[in-house]
Structure formats: structure tokens, C-alpha cells
mmCIF file of C-alpha atoms in Angstrom:
data_model
loop_
_atom_site.group_PDB
_atom_site.id
_atom_site.type_symbol
_atom_site.label_atom_id
_atom_site.label_comp_id
_atom_site.label_asym_id
_atom_site.label_seq_id
_atom_site.Cartn_x
_atom_site.Cartn_y
_atom_site.Cartn_z
ATOM 1 C CA MET A 17 21.640 -16.004 -9.251
ATOM 2 C CA ARG A 18 22.063 -12.919 -5.989
ATOM 3 C CA ALA A 19 19.837 -12.474 -2.698
ATOM 4 C CA LEU A 20 19.631 -9.581 -0.919
ATOM 5 C CA ILE A 21 17.492 -9.332 1.922
ATOM 6 C CA ILE A 22 16.192 -7.145 4.098
ATOM 7 C CA SER A 23 14.567 -8.133 7.467
ATOM 8 C CA ASN A 24 12.406 -5.176 10.410
ATOM 9 C CA PRO A 25 13.093 -7.425 13.546
ATOM 10 C CA THR A 26 10.194 -4.807 14.923
ATOM 11 C CA SER A 27 7.295 -5.925 11.622
ATOM 12 C CA GLY A 28 7.660 -9.385 12.295
ATOM 13 C CA GLY A 29 10.911 -10.307 11.323
ATOM 14 C CA ASN A 30 12.438 -12.336 14.491
ATOM 15 C CA GLU A 31 15.540 -14.664 14.647
ATOM 16 C CA THR A 32 13.179 -17.400 13.837
ATOM 17 C CA MET A 33 11.138 -16.445 11.087
ATOM 18 C CA LEU A 34 14.569 -15.398 9.357
ATOM 19 C CA GLY A 35 15.988 -18.309 9.727
ATOM 20 C CA GLU A 36 13.502 -20.539 9.004
ATOM 21 C CA VAL A 37 13.058 -18.160 5.922
ATOM 22 C CA VAL A 38 16.507 -18.631 4.808
ATOM 23 C CA GLY A 39 16.259 -21.997 5.102
ATOM 24 C CA THR A 40 13.192 -22.372 2.987
ATOM 25 C CA ILE A 41 14.704 -20.706 -0.587
ATOM 26 C CA GLU A 42 19.034 -20.926 -0.214
ATOM 27 C CA SER A 43 18.809 -23.315 -2.068
ATOM 28 C CA LEU A 44 17.373 -20.889 -5.034
ATOM 29 C CA TYR A 45 20.831 -18.571 -4.884
ATOM 30 C CA ASP A 46 24.288 -18.559 -5.720
ATOM 31 C CA GLU A 47 24.527 -16.059 -2.344
ATOM 32 C CA ILE A 48 22.412 -14.266 0.018
ATOM 33 C CA LEU A 49 23.469 -10.866 2.006
ATOM 34 C CA ILE A 50 21.641 -10.591 4.608
ATOM 35 C CA ARG A 51 20.507 -7.049 5.708
ATOM 36 C CA LYS A 52 18.665 -6.280 8.914
ATOM 37 C CA THR A 53 16.774 -2.663 10.078
ATOM 38 C CA LEU A 54 17.350 -0.668 12.885
ATOM 39 C CA ALA A 55 15.896 2.622 12.659
ATOM 40 C CA GLN A 56 13.971 4.234 10.065
ATOM 41 C CA GLY A 57 14.505 4.667 6.743
ATOM 42 C CA ASP A 58 17.850 1.588 6.521
ATOM 43 C CA ALA A 59 14.898 -0.373 4.256
ATOM 44 C CA GLY A 60 15.186 2.759 1.669
ATOM 45 C CA ARG A 61 18.774 3.292 1.948
ATOM 46 C CA PHE A 62 18.986 -1.012 1.827
ATOM 47 C CA ALA A 63 16.746 -0.871 -0.798
ATOM 48 C CA GLU A 64 18.879 2.248 -2.678
ATOM 49 C CA GLU A 65 22.150 0.053 -2.814
ATOM 50 C CA SER A 66 20.240 -3.247 -3.708
ATOM 51 C CA GLY A 67 21.258 -2.693 -8.132
ATOM 52 C CA ALA A 68 23.670 -5.968 -7.377
ATOM 53 C CA TYR A 69 21.614 -7.832 -6.383
ATOM 54 C CA GLU A 70 18.619 -10.333 -9.555
ATOM 55 C CA HIS A 71 16.014 -10.391 -6.002
ATOM 56 C CA LEU A 72 15.320 -8.035 -2.676
ATOM 57 C CA ILE A 73 14.385 -10.082 -0.114
ATOM 58 C CA VAL A 74 11.845 -7.621 1.849
ATOM 59 C CA ILE A 75 10.445 -9.367 5.479
ATOM 60 C CA GLY A 76 8.149 -6.937 7.039
ATOM 61 C CA GLY A 77 5.466 -5.359 6.579
ATOM 62 C CA ASP A 78 3.439 -2.410 4.213
ATOM 63 C CA GLY A 79 5.951 0.264 6.591
ATOM 64 C CA THR A 80 8.973 -1.546 5.731
ATOM 65 C CA LEU A 81 8.074 -1.955 1.863
ATOM 66 C CA HIS A 82 6.907 1.390 1.520
ATOM 67 C CA GLU A 83 10.981 2.498 2.578
ATOM 68 C CA VAL A 84 11.855 -0.689 -0.260
ATOM 69 C CA VAL A 85 9.996 0.803 -2.713
ATOM 70 C CA ASN A 86 10.934 4.673 -2.081
ATOM 71 C CA GLY A 87 13.976 3.391 -1.985
ATOM 72 C CA LEU A 88 13.867 1.572 -4.728
ATOM 73 C CA MET A 89 12.463 4.133 -7.625
ATOM 74 C CA LYS A 90 15.762 5.879 -6.403
ATOM 75 C CA LEU A 91 18.190 3.536 -9.038
ATOM 76 C CA PRO A 92 17.852 3.809 -12.351
ATOM 77 C CA ARG A 93 14.674 1.196 -13.830
ATOM 78 C CA ASP A 94 17.510 -1.392 -15.525
ATOM 79 C CA GLU A 95 19.359 -1.560 -11.635
ATOM 80 C CA ARG A 96 16.418 -2.032 -9.981
ATOM 81 C CA PRO A 97 15.849 -5.980 -8.653
ATOM 82 C CA THR A 98 13.312 -8.305 -9.269
ATOM 83 C CA ILE A 99 11.479 -7.835 -5.622
ATOM 84 C CA GLY A 100 10.114 -11.025 -3.257
ATOM 85 C CA LEU A 101 7.982 -10.018 -0.845
ATOM 86 C CA ILE A 102 7.683 -11.827 2.902
ATOM 87 C CA PRO A 103 4.473 -10.764 4.690
ATOM 88 C CA ALA A 104 5.389 -9.449 8.481
ATOM 89 C CA GLY A 105 3.414 -6.538 9.397
ATOM 90 C CA THR A 106 -0.332 -5.906 10.416
ATOM 91 C CA CYS A 107 -2.269 -6.155 7.129
ATOM 92 C CA ASN A 108 0.084 -7.057 4.731
ATOM 93 C CA ASP A 109 -1.717 -5.156 1.630
ATOM 94 C CA PHE A 110 -0.473 -5.304 -0.596
ATOM 95 C CA ALA A 111 1.119 -9.142 -0.368
ATOM 96 C CA ARG A 112 -2.621 -10.187 -0.062
ATOM 97 C CA ALA A 113 -3.533 -7.611 -3.751
ATOM 98 C CA LEU A 114 -0.374 -9.322 -4.996
ATOM 99 C CA ALA A 115 -1.729 -13.473 -3.948
ATOM 100 C CA LEU A 116 0.243 -14.422 -1.432
ATOM 101 C CA PRO A 117 0.052 -15.967 1.541
ATOM 102 C CA VAL A 118 0.455 -14.159 4.289
ATOM 103 C CA GLU A 119 1.933 -17.246 6.484
ATOM 104 C CA PRO A 120 6.397 -15.768 5.898
ATOM 105 C CA ILE A 121 7.274 -18.811 5.522
ATOM 106 C CA GLU A 122 4.644 -20.198 3.227
ATOM 107 C CA ALA A 123 4.874 -17.536 0.922
ATOM 108 C CA ALA A 124 8.604 -18.391 1.486
ATOM 109 C CA ARG A 125 8.006 -21.795 0.143
ATOM 110 C CA LEU A 126 6.263 -20.063 -3.706
ATOM 111 C CA PHE A 127 9.132 -18.467 -4.812
ATOM 112 C CA LYS A 128 10.711 -21.309 -6.450
ATOM 113 C CA MET A 129 7.818 -21.793 -8.435
ATOM 114 C CA SER A 130 7.428 -17.996 -8.847
ATOM 115 C CA TYR A 131 7.314 -16.073 -11.679
ATOM 116 C CA ALA A 132 7.765 -12.114 -12.334
ATOM 117 C CA GLN A 133 4.834 -9.390 -11.996
ATOM 118 C CA SER A 134 5.057 -6.365 -13.526
ATOM 119 C CA VAL A 135 3.288 -3.590 -11.739
ATOM 120 C CA ASP A 136 2.120 0.025 -11.577
ATOM 121 C CA VAL A 137 3.593 2.888 -8.812
ATOM 122 C CA MET A 138 1.743 6.384 -7.977
ATOM 123 C CA ARG A 139 3.538 8.520 -7.751
ATOM 124 C CA VAL A 140 2.611 11.215 -5.305
ATOM 125 C CA ASN A 141 4.369 14.379 -5.508
ATOM 126 C CA GLU A 142 7.999 13.564 -4.528
ATOM 127 C CA ARG A 143 6.950 9.804 -3.108
ATOM 128 C CA TYR A 144 6.264 7.032 -4.261
ATOM 129 C CA GLY A 145 3.217 4.373 -3.127
ATOM 130 C CA LEU A 146 2.360 1.100 -4.771
ATOM 131 C CA ASN A 147 -1.089 0.618 -2.420
ATOM 132 C CA PHE A 148 -3.391 3.059 -1.334
ATOM 133 C CA ILE A 149 -3.592 6.700 -0.743
ATOM 134 C CA GLY A 150 -5.970 8.468 1.537
ATOM 135 C CA VAL A 151 -7.196 11.568 2.928
ATOM 136 C CA GLY A 152 -10.145 12.174 4.976
ATOM 137 C CA LEU A 153 -11.507 10.020 6.934
ATOM 138 C CA ILE A 154 -9.022 7.067 6.017
ATOM 139 C CA ALA A 155 -6.207 9.138 6.682
ATOM 140 C CA ASP A 156 -7.581 9.519 9.850
ATOM 141 C CA ALA A 157 -8.254 6.460 11.229
ATOM 142 C CA SER A 158 -4.581 5.180 10.743
ATOM 143 C CA ARG A 159 -3.593 8.135 12.767
ATOM 144 C CA GLN A 160 -4.628 7.521 15.781
ATOM 145 C CA ILE A 161 -5.326 3.241 15.810
ATOM 146 C CA ASP A 162 -3.156 2.721 19.391
ATOM 147 C CA PRO A 163 0.028 1.204 18.619
ATOM 148 C CA LEU A 164 -0.632 -1.286 22.106
ATOM 149 C CA GLN A 165 -3.983 -2.011 19.982
ATOM 150 C CA LYS A 166 -2.465 -2.584 16.553
ATOM 151 C CA GLU A 167 -0.163 -4.794 18.215
ATOM 152 C CA SER A 168 -2.045 -7.168 20.420
ATOM 153 C CA LEU A 169 -5.376 -6.457 17.755
ATOM 154 C CA GLY A 170 -3.787 -7.183 14.459
ATOM 155 C CA SER A 171 -6.307 -5.600 11.671
ATOM 156 C CA ILE A 172 -9.034 -5.655 14.020
ATOM 157 C CA GLY A 173 -7.407 -2.364 15.365
ATOM 158 C CA TYR A 174 -7.724 -0.801 12.228
ATOM 159 C CA PHE A 175 -11.629 -1.462 12.308
ATOM 160 C CA LEU A 176 -12.017 -0.107 15.715
ATOM 161 C CA ALA A 177 -10.466 3.355 14.871
ATOM 162 C CA THR A 178 -12.708 3.388 12.003
ATOM 163 C CA ILE A 179 -15.813 3.675 14.022
ATOM 164 C CA ARG A 180 -14.059 5.967 16.444
ATOM 165 C CA GLN A 181 -13.270 8.364 14.073
ATOM 166 C CA PHE A 182 -17.350 8.612 12.430
ATOM 167 C CA ARG A 183 -17.746 10.097 15.414
ATOM 168 C CA GLU A 184 -15.750 13.353 14.486
ATOM 169 C CA LEU A 185 -16.292 12.452 10.705
ATOM 170 C CA ASP A 186 -15.874 16.208 9.406
ATOM 171 C CA PRO A 187 -15.661 16.628 5.695
ATOM 172 C CA PHE A 188 -13.632 18.572 3.790
ATOM 173 C CA ASP A 189 -13.685 20.240 0.740
ATOM 174 C CA VAL A 190 -11.418 19.424 -1.908
ATOM 175 C CA ARG A 191 -10.893 20.327 -6.492
ATOM 176 C CA ILE A 192 -9.713 17.544 -8.396
ATOM 177 C CA GLU A 193 -8.823 18.227 -11.166
ATOM 178 C CA HIS A 194 -8.479 15.493 -14.134
ATOM 179 C CA GLY A 195 -6.302 16.223 -17.875
ATOM 180 C CA GLY A 196 -6.992 19.973 -16.878
ATOM 181 C CA GLU A 197 -11.218 19.621 -15.700
ATOM 182 C CA VAL A 198 -12.397 20.109 -12.706
ATOM 183 C CA VAL A 199 -13.870 16.480 -11.809
ATOM 184 C CA HIS A 200 -14.567 17.682 -8.679
ATOM 185 C CA ASP A 201 -15.343 20.033 -6.099
ATOM 186 C CA GLY A 202 -16.859 20.232 -3.082
ATOM 187 C CA PRO A 203 -17.210 18.905 0.695
ATOM 188 C CA VAL A 204 -15.789 15.056 1.117
ATOM 189 C CA SER A 205 -15.455 12.861 3.368
ATOM 190 C CA PHE A 206 -13.357 11.182 2.218
ATOM 191 C CA LEU A 207 -10.808 10.298 -0.581
ATOM 192 C CA TYR A 208 -8.916 7.073 -1.781
ATOM 193 C CA VAL A 209 -7.022 6.636 -4.329
ATOM 194 C CA GLY A 210 -6.271 3.202 -5.089
ATOM 195 C CA ASN A 211 -3.765 0.832 -6.983
ATOM 196 C CA GLY A 212 -3.830 -2.167 -4.875
ATOM 197 C CA ALA A 213 -7.399 -3.967 -4.014
ATOM 198 C CA TYR A 214 -6.744 -4.352 -0.445
ATOM 199 C CA LEU A 215 -7.574 -1.487 2.328
ATOM 200 C CA GLY A 216 -6.639 -3.025 6.372
ATOM 201 C CA THR A 217 -6.239 -6.977 5.523
ATOM 202 C CA VAL A 218 -10.724 -5.784 3.757
ATOM 203 C CA PRO A 219 -10.719 -6.045 -0.029
ATOM 204 C CA THR A 220 -12.118 -2.492 -1.642
ATOM 205 C CA LYS A 221 -14.079 -4.743 -4.126
ATOM 206 C CA LEU A 222 -13.711 -2.424 -6.815
ATOM 207 C CA PRO A 223 -14.518 -4.615 -10.102
ATOM 208 C CA THR A 224 -12.470 -2.434 -12.155
ATOM 209 C CA GLN A 225 -8.889 -2.491 -9.752
ATOM 210 C CA SER A 226 -5.749 -4.220 -11.274
ATOM 211 C CA PHE A 227 -1.842 -3.490 -10.306
ATOM 212 C CA THR A 228 -1.633 -3.279 -13.855
ATOM 213 C CA ASP A 229 -3.743 -1.062 -16.156
ATOM 214 C CA GLY A 230 -1.837 1.997 -15.493
ATOM 215 C CA LEU A 231 -4.797 4.011 -13.835
ATOM 216 C CA VAL A 232 -5.307 4.358 -10.466
ATOM 217 C CA GLU A 233 -9.447 4.005 -8.281
ATOM 218 C CA VAL A 234 -10.322 6.959 -7.608
ATOM 219 C CA VAL A 235 -13.556 7.265 -5.091
ATOM 220 C CA HIS A 236 -15.483 9.803 -2.335
ATOM 221 C CA SER A 237 -18.060 10.238 -0.646
ATOM 222 C CA SER A 238 -19.911 12.707 0.831
ATOM 223 C CA ALA A 239 -21.807 11.745 3.208
ATOM 224 C CA ILE A 240 -20.985 11.100 7.191
ATOM 225 C CA GLY A 241 -23.339 9.238 9.896
ATOM 226 C CA PHE A 242 -25.806 6.444 8.919
ATOM 227 C CA PRO A 243 -25.643 7.325 4.857
ATOM 228 C CA MET A 244 -21.735 6.861 5.233
ATOM 229 C CA ILE A 245 -21.959 3.349 7.089
ATOM 230 C CA ARG A 246 -25.283 2.014 4.957
ATOM 231 C CA GLN A 247 -22.082 2.408 1.592
ATOM 232 C CA LEU A 248 -19.189 0.989 2.848
ATOM 233 C CA LEU A 249 -21.535 -1.709 3.353
ATOM 234 C CA THR A 250 -22.900 -1.886 0.356
ATOM 235 C CA GLN A 251 -19.804 -1.850 -1.315
ATOM 236 C CA GLN A 252 -18.015 -4.121 1.534
ATOM 237 C CA LEU A 253 -21.264 -6.939 -0.347
ATOM 238 C CA GLY A 254 -20.441 -6.440 -3.702
ATOM 239 C CA LEU A 255 -23.613 -4.144 -4.230
ATOM 240 C CA GLU A 256 -23.965 -1.223 -6.539
ATOM 241 C CA GLN A 257 -23.893 1.946 -5.163
ATOM 242 C CA SER A 258 -27.170 3.734 -5.491
ATOM 243 C CA SER A 259 -26.320 7.222 -4.165
ATOM 244 C CA PRO A 260 -25.361 10.123 -5.790
ATOM 245 C CA GLU A 261 -22.995 11.134 -3.291
ATOM 246 C CA TRP A 262 -20.657 7.918 -3.775
ATOM 247 C CA VAL A 263 -17.907 8.655 -6.378
ATOM 248 C CA HIS A 264 -16.234 6.345 -8.288
ATOM 249 C CA LEU A 265 -13.139 7.139 -11.365
ATOM 250 C CA GLN A 266 -10.383 5.440 -13.026
ATOM 251 C CA MET A 267 -7.922 7.908 -13.949
ATOM 252 C CA SER A 268 -3.554 8.091 -14.823
ATOM 253 C CA GLN A 269 -3.348 11.263 -13.536
ATOM 254 C CA LEU A 270 -5.088 13.836 -10.860
ATOM 255 C CA THR A 271 -4.177 16.605 -9.274
ATOM 256 C CA VAL A 272 -6.100 17.616 -5.998
ATOM 257 C CA HIS A 273 -6.473 21.127 -4.206
ATOM 258 C CA LEU A 274 -6.932 20.672 -0.405
ATOM 259 C CA ASN A 275 -9.013 24.304 1.298
ATOM 260 C CA GLU A 276 -6.540 23.549 4.038
ATOM 261 C CA SER A 277 -2.936 21.138 4.752
ATOM 262 C CA GLN A 278 -4.095 17.951 5.642
ATOM 263 C CA ILE A 279 -2.673 14.346 6.912
ATOM 264 C CA ILE A 280 -2.372 12.157 3.756
ATOM 265 C CA ASP A 281 -1.872 8.793 3.806
ATOM 266 C CA VAL A 282 -0.105 6.153 1.390
ATOM 267 C CA ASP A 283 0.510 2.915 2.220
ATOM 268 C CA GLY A 284 0.078 4.046 5.933
ATOM 269 C CA GLU A 285 2.697 5.977 5.943
ATOM 270 C CA HIS A 286 2.034 10.256 6.729
ATOM 271 C CA PHE A 287 2.911 13.960 6.101
ATOM 272 C CA GLU A 288 0.629 17.143 5.616
ATOM 273 C CA ALA A 289 0.364 18.838 2.276
ATOM 274 C CA GLU A 290 -2.315 20.935 0.189
ATOM 275 C CA ARG A 291 -1.690 19.247 -2.781
ATOM 276 C CA LEU A 292 -1.790 16.230 -4.104
ATOM 277 C CA ASP A 293 0.039 15.760 -7.495
ATOM 278 C CA VAL A 294 -0.524 12.011 -8.266
ATOM 279 C CA ASP A 295 0.630 10.319 -11.704
ATOM 280 C CA VAL A 296 0.300 5.932 -12.528
ATOM 281 C CA LEU A 297 3.874 5.037 -13.146
ATOM 282 C CA PRO A 298 2.905 1.632 -15.684
ATOM 283 C CA ARG A 299 4.963 -1.859 -14.435
ATOM 284 C CA GLU A 300 7.560 0.545 -13.115
ATOM 285 C CA LEU A 301 9.007 -2.463 -11.143
ATOM 286 C CA SER A 302 8.937 -5.683 -10.327
ATOM 287 C CA PHE A 303 7.019 -8.831 -7.611
ATOM 288 C CA LEU A 304 7.407 -12.492 -7.511
ATOM 289 C CA VAL A 305 4.257 -14.526 -7.474
ATOM 290 C CA PRO A 306 2.962 -18.033 -7.271
ATOM 291 C CA SER A 307 2.191 -19.397 -10.862
ATOM 292 C CA HIS A 308 -0.572 -21.472 -10.078
#
């Protein structure tokens, strides 16, 4: 069996870690090729060239994984290798959703006791994502985080950035369509479309959330200030939302119309759009996950 390792040195995949990972998994493979990213786009390009390998080992964070997913989706389905994820970033949200250890060497040790789990992929216009799509508060907080604060504080930096954004929260108009019907037309403070179960290391606490059911969780609220904080705390405590402003739906497809071009966050990567066409592609990729 052959494995390709894509390692991002800037997100934690340093030489020491890389050597330890290789030493941990090398007995499982007949051949291992290592490719290190030097610039944005490298991980996606390497993934697109991985069709000859059975396993694609990704050492990096959410951004590296996002590139890899978009590269793999350019390959025919039967040529895509199974992904072995070694979390080495700040949040590692999809690794958490897969119940992987967030300590890289511990994750590598589980490879020999893992099986291939198929997962859904979200298609967002011409892009692909695994974990979430965010507009409004979610995208603004992610975009405004200070890089030095992210490096020094890790996931706490995302929390602080979110708190800062509460002071500048400005609802925006959105129309959401599903199956040709309008399910919402009005202001919201944020829009969350989720496939994974974590956001900035925090569990979403949505009981129906699954990355294997062919559906995404669609959550939005028009609340601002203290009512918004109360709703988020209620969600984290696992209590039932009583506010009519908080809306939670499940969909396999949706179209989002924004009143103007906005920053869109897909798995931590940003772009601008006025319209989002979102489809769930069921069980499109496979990951190595622990068997216990």
C-alpha cells in the first residue's frame, strides 16, 4: 500500500513532528512519499496529483485540509485516496468531528486501528467544504482575528474575536430558498450551514448534526446584543431554544440570496458573494477514523 504525505510546515507540521509521524506509520506502507507545502495552493495541487496512492496523509490545520478537499474533488471519485488526517493547526474542527485525537502523534498511532469512513461534502458555488459555511457574525469574527493572537492564543483568539464583533453586529437581509420555496426572507445577524459538529473548537450542540446523513444544519438568528448572547449560551448548555428569532432547519440543498456582496467563510477560508448555491454531496470522500 502506498501513502502520500502532504505536510504544511507553517501550521505545525515541522520537521520533528513530521519525522515522528513517519516513524509511527511507516510500517503500515510499502512506500511513502512526502510533499511539503511552500505556498498557498500547494496542498490542493498535491492532492490533485494523489490518484496513484491508497492513502493521503494530511499534516496541517483546517486551511490545509480545505485545500486538499478541493484538490481531491477534481479527481474522479474512484481515484480519490482515503484521507488520514494528522491535526496540526489551531482549531482542527473536522478532526474533532471525526473523534480524532488533536495531538498529532496520538492521531498517527491510531492509523493501524482505523477504518475508512465515508463523509458528505458541501458544494458551495464552485468550491467545496467539509465543516461549515458562515455569513455575518461567523465570517466577520474569523476574518478579523489578529494573526499574532491566533498564533499565541490558539482557539481562544477566535472566542475573543467573536466577542469584539458583538459590538459591531449589523443584521443583513437574506432570502433562503429550498426546493424552490422561500423558507426565510428577512434580516439575520448570522447564517450557519454546518456539516461538521465543531466551530472554533466549540461543539455546535445540534442534536441532528451528522456528516453522513446527506443533510446540512441551517441555523440563523436576527437577534443582536444580549439576546444573541443568551441564545448562544442556551445552545452551549444544550437547552431548548425558546426564541422565535432562532431558526434551525435541515436541508440537502439551499440557495442563499444576500442583499449585497458579503464575506463568506467556508472552513475558515474567505471569498465574496451575493448568492450561494449549496448542495450536499453524500459520502463523497473517505477518512481514516478510529475503530474504537
